[in-house]
Tab-separated table of C-alpha atoms in Angstrom:
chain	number	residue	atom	x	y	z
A	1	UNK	CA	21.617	12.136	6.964
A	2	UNK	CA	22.329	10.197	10.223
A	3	UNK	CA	24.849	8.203	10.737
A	4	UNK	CA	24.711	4.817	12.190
A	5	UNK	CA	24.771	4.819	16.160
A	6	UNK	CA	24.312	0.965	16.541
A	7	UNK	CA	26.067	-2.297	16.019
A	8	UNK	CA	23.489	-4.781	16.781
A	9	UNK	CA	19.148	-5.107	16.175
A	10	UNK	CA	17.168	-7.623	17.324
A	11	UNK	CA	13.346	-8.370	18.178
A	12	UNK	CA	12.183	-8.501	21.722
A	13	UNK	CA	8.821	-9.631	22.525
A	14	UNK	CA	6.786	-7.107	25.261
A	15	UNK	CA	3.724	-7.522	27.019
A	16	UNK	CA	1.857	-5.207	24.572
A	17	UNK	CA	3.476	-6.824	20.905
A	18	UNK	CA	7.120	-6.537	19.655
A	19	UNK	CA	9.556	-3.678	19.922
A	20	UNK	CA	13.289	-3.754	18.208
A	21	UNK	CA	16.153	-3.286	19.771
A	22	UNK	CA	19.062	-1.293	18.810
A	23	UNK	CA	22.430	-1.829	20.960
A	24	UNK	CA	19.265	-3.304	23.593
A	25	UNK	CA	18.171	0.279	23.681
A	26	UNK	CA	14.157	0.015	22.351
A	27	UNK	CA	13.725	1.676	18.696
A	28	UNK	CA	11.347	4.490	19.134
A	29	UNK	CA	8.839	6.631	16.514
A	30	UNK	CA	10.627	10.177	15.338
A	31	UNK	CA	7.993	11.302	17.808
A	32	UNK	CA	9.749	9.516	20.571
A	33	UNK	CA	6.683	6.829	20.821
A	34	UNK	CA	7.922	3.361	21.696
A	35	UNK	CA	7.989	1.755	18.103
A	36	UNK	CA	5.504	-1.412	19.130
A	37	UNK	CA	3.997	-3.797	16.766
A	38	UNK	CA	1.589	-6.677	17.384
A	39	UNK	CA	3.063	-9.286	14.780
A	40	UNK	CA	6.641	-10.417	15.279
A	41	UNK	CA	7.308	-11.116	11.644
A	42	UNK	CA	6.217	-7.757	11.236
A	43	UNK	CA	8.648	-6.683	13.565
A	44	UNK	CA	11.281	-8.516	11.791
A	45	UNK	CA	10.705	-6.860	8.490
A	46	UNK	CA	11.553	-3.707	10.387
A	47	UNK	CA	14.689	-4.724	12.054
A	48	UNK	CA	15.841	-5.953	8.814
A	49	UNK	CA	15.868	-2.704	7.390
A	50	UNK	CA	17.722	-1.254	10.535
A	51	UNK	CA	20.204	-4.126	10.077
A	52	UNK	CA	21.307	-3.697	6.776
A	53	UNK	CA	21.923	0.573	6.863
A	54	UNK	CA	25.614	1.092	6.180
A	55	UNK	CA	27.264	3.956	7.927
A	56	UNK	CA	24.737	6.288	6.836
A	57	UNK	CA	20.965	5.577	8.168
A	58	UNK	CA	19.235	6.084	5.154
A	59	UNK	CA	15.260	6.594	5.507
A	60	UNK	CA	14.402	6.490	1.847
A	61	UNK	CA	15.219	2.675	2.617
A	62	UNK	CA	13.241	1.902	4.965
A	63	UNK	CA	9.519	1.936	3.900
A	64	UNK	CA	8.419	-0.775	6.362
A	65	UNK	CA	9.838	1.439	9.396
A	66	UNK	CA	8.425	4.540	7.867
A	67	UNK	CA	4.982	2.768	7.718
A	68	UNK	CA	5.678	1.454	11.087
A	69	UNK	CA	5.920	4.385	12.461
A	70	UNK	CA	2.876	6.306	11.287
A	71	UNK	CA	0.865	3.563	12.482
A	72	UNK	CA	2.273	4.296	15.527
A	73	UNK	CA	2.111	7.498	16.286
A	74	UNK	CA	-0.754	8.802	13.754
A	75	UNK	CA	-2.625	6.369	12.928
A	76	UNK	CA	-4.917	5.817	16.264
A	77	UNK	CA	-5.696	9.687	16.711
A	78	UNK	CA	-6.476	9.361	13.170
A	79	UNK	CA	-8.305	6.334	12.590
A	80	UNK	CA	-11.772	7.575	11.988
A	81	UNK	CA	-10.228	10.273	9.681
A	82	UNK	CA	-8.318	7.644	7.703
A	83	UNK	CA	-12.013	5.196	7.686
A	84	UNK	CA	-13.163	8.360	5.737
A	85	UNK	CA	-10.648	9.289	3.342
A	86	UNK	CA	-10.840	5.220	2.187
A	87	UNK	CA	-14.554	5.598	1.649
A	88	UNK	CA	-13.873	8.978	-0.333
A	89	UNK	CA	-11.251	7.030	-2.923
A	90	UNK	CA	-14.217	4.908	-3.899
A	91	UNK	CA	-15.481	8.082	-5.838
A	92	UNK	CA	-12.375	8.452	-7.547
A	93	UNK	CA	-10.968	5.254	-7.903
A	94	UNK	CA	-8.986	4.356	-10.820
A	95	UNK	CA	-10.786	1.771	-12.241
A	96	UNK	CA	-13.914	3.350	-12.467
A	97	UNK	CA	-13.065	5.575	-14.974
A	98	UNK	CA	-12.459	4.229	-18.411
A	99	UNK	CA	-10.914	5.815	-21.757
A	100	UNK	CA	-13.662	6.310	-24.183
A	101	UNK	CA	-10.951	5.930	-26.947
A	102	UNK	CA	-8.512	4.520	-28.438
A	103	UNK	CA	-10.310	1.294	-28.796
A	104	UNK	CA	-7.092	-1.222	-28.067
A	105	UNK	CA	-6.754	0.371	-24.642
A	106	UNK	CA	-10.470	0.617	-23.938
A	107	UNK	CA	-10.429	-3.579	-25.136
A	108	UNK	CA	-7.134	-3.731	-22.275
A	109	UNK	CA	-9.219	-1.911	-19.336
A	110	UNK	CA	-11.770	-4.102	-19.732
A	111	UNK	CA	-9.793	-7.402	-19.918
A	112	UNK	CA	-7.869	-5.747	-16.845
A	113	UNK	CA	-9.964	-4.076	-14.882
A	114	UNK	CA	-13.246	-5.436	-15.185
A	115	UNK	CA	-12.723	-8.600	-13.988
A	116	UNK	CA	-11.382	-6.812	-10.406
A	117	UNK	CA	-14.485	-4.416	-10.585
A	118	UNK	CA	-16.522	-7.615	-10.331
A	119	UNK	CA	-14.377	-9.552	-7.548
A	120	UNK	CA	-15.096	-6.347	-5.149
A	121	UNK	CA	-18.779	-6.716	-6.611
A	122	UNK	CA	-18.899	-10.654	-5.136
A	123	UNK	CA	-16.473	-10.505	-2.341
A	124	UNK	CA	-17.188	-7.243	-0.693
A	125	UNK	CA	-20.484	-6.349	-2.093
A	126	UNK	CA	-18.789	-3.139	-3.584
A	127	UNK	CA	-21.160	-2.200	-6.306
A	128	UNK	CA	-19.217	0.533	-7.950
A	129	UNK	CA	-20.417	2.505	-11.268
A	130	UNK	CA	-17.883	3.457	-13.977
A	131	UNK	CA	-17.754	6.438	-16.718
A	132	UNK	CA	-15.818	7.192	-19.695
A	133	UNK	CA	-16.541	11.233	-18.500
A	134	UNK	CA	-14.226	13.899	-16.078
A	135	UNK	CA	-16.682	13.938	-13.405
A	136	UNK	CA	-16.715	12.270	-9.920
A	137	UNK	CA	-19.214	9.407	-9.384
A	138	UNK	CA	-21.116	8.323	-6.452
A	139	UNK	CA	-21.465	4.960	-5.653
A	140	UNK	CA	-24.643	3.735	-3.576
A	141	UNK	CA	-24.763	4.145	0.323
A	142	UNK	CA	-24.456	0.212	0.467
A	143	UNK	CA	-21.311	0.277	-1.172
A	144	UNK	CA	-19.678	2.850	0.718
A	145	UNK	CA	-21.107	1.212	4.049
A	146	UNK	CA	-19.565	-2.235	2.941
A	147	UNK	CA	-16.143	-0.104	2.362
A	148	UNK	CA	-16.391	1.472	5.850
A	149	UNK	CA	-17.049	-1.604	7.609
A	150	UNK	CA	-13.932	-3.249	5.878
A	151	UNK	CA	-11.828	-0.617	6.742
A	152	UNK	CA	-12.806	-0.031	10.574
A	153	UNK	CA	-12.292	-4.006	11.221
A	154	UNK	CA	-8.725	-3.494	10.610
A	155	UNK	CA	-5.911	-3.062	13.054
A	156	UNK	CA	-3.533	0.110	12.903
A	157	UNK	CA	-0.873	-1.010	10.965
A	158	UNK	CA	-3.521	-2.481	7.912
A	159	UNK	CA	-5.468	0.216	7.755
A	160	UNK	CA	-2.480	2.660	7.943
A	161	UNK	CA	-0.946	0.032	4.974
A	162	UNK	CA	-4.393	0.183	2.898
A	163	UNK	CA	-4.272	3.678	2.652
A	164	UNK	CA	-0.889	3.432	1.253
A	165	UNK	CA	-1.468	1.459	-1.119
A	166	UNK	CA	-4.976	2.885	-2.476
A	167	UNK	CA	-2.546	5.987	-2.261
A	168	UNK	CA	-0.066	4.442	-4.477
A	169	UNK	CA	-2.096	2.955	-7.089
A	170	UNK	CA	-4.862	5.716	-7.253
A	171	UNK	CA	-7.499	2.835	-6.279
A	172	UNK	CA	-9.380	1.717	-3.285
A	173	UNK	CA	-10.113	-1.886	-5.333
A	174	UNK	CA	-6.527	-2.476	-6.189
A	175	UNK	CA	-5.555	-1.812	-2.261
A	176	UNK	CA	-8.576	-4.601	-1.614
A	177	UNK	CA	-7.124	-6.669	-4.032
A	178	UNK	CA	-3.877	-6.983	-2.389
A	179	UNK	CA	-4.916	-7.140	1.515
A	180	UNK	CA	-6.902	-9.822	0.729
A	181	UNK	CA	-4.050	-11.591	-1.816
A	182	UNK	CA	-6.222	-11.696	-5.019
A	183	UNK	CA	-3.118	-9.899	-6.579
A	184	UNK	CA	-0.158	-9.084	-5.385
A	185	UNK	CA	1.085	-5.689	-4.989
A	186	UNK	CA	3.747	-5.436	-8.194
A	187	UNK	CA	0.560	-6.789	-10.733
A	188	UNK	CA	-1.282	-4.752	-8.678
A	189	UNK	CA	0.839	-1.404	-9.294
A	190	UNK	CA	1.291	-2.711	-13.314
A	191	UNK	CA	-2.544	-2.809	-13.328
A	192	UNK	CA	-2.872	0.872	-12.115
A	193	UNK	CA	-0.245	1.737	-14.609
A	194	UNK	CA	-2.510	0.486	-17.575
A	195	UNK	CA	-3.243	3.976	-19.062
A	196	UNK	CA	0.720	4.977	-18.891
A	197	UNK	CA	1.884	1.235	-20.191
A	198	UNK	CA	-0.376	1.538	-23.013
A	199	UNK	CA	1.286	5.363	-23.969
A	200	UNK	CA	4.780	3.952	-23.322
A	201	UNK	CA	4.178	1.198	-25.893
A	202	UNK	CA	3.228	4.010	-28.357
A	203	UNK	CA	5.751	6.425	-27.484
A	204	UNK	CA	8.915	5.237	-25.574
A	205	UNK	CA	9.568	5.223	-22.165
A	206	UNK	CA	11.921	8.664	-20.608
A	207	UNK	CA	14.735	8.275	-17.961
A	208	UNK	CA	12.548	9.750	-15.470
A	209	UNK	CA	9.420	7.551	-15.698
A	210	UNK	CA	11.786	4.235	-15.120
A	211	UNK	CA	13.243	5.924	-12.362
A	212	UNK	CA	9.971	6.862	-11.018
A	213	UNK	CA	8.568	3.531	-11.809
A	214	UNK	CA	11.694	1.260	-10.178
A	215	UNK	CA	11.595	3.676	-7.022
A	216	UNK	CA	7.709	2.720	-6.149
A	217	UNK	CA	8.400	-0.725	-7.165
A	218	UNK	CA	11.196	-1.326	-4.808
A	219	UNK	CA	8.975	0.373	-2.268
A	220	UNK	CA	5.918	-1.446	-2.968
A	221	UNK	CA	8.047	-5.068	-2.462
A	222	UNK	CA	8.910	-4.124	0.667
A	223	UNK	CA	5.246	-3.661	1.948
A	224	UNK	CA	4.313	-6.562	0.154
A	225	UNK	CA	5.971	-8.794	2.481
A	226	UNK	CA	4.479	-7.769	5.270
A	227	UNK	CA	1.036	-8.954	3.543
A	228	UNK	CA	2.429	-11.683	2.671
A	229	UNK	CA	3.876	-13.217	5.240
A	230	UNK	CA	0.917	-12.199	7.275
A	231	UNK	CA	-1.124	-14.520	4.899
A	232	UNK	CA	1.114	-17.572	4.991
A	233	UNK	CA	1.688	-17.322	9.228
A	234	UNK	CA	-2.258	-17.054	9.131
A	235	UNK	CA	-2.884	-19.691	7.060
């Protein structure tokens, strides 16, 4: 673990976007890229986290830098690649694949994730097909064309972002749902938890899961803020 070389951060607009400053010397990727980002709020969120490391730099902290950073450096070499792997969630998202039993938690996916099933349906013309069976479904071209076309309008640092968070919760919709601020990203991650709440409130929680559960929490906060504020300075 590195220890902390700098006294002072601070955000200095460039000709390109916003770069952070540490001790005036320009914060750069672990690739040595010039860390660069096109929203100064954005670029905030980051120096925060740089500003409030003790004596040790700790990375684990710092998901917005992290994120930052594969944006980057990755994500443009990348970006057709990650187009492709967002279309390819839609087959296994989350929410199209319902229990077939108990019948309490079959009543709770449907009061959950139905009505987010048919916001994708009217918003993004995402016509996606659900099963109670193991194997993967496919969706109709339209669908996946409507995903595509989403997903390419999309700077770097979204589109690196959405394929974090369709990562994290196991669902393409739930990502939507958030980068568009129909729910935000802790009832988001609580919604793709549904099938693991439902167990926990018939068997107990373990040490492990809350630990688990608080980490990507924590996490997911952090990235949240950098939707929303985008939203608010947006209108």
């Amino acid at each position: 673990m590195a220890k902390r070389f700098y006294k002072t951060v601070c955000v200095k607009e460039q000709e390109n976007g916003y770069s952070i400053l540490l001790d005036g010397r320009v914060l750069k990727t672990p690739g040595k890229c010039t860390l660069i980002l096109a929203e100064k709020f954005r670029a905030k969120l980051v120096a925060q986290e740089w500003q409030v490391q003790g004596e040790e730099i700790r990375p684990e902290t710092m998901p917005c830098t992290r994120l930052a950073n594969v944006a980057c450096e990755l994500t443009p070499a990348r970006r057709p690649e990650l187009v492709d792997e967002f279309i390819s969630y839609l087959t296994t998202d989350l929410l199209c694949y319902w229990a077939a039993e108990p019948l309490a938690l079959v009543e709770k996916q449907d009061e959950e994730w139905q009505p987010l099933l048919d916001w994708a349906s009217e918003t993004f013309t995402l016509d996606l097909a659900t099963t109670t069976g193991l194997e993967a479904l496919t969706h109709n071209k339209a669908s996946q064309s409507h995903a595509e076309k989403y997903a390419n309008a999309l700077g770097g640092l979204d589109l690196t972002l959405l394929l974090h968070l369709t990562a994290c919760f196991g669902s393409s919709v739930l990502a939507l749902c958030v980068m568009e601020g129909h729910k935000d990203v802790l009832g988001a991650y609580q919604i793709s938890r549904l099938d693991e709440i439902f167990q926990i409130s018939r068997w107990g929680e373990d040490p492990l899961t809350r630990e688990r559960v608080a980490t990507m929490e924590k996490e997911l906060n952090a990235l949240g803020k950098m939707i929303k504020v985008k939203r608010e300075t947006t209108g």
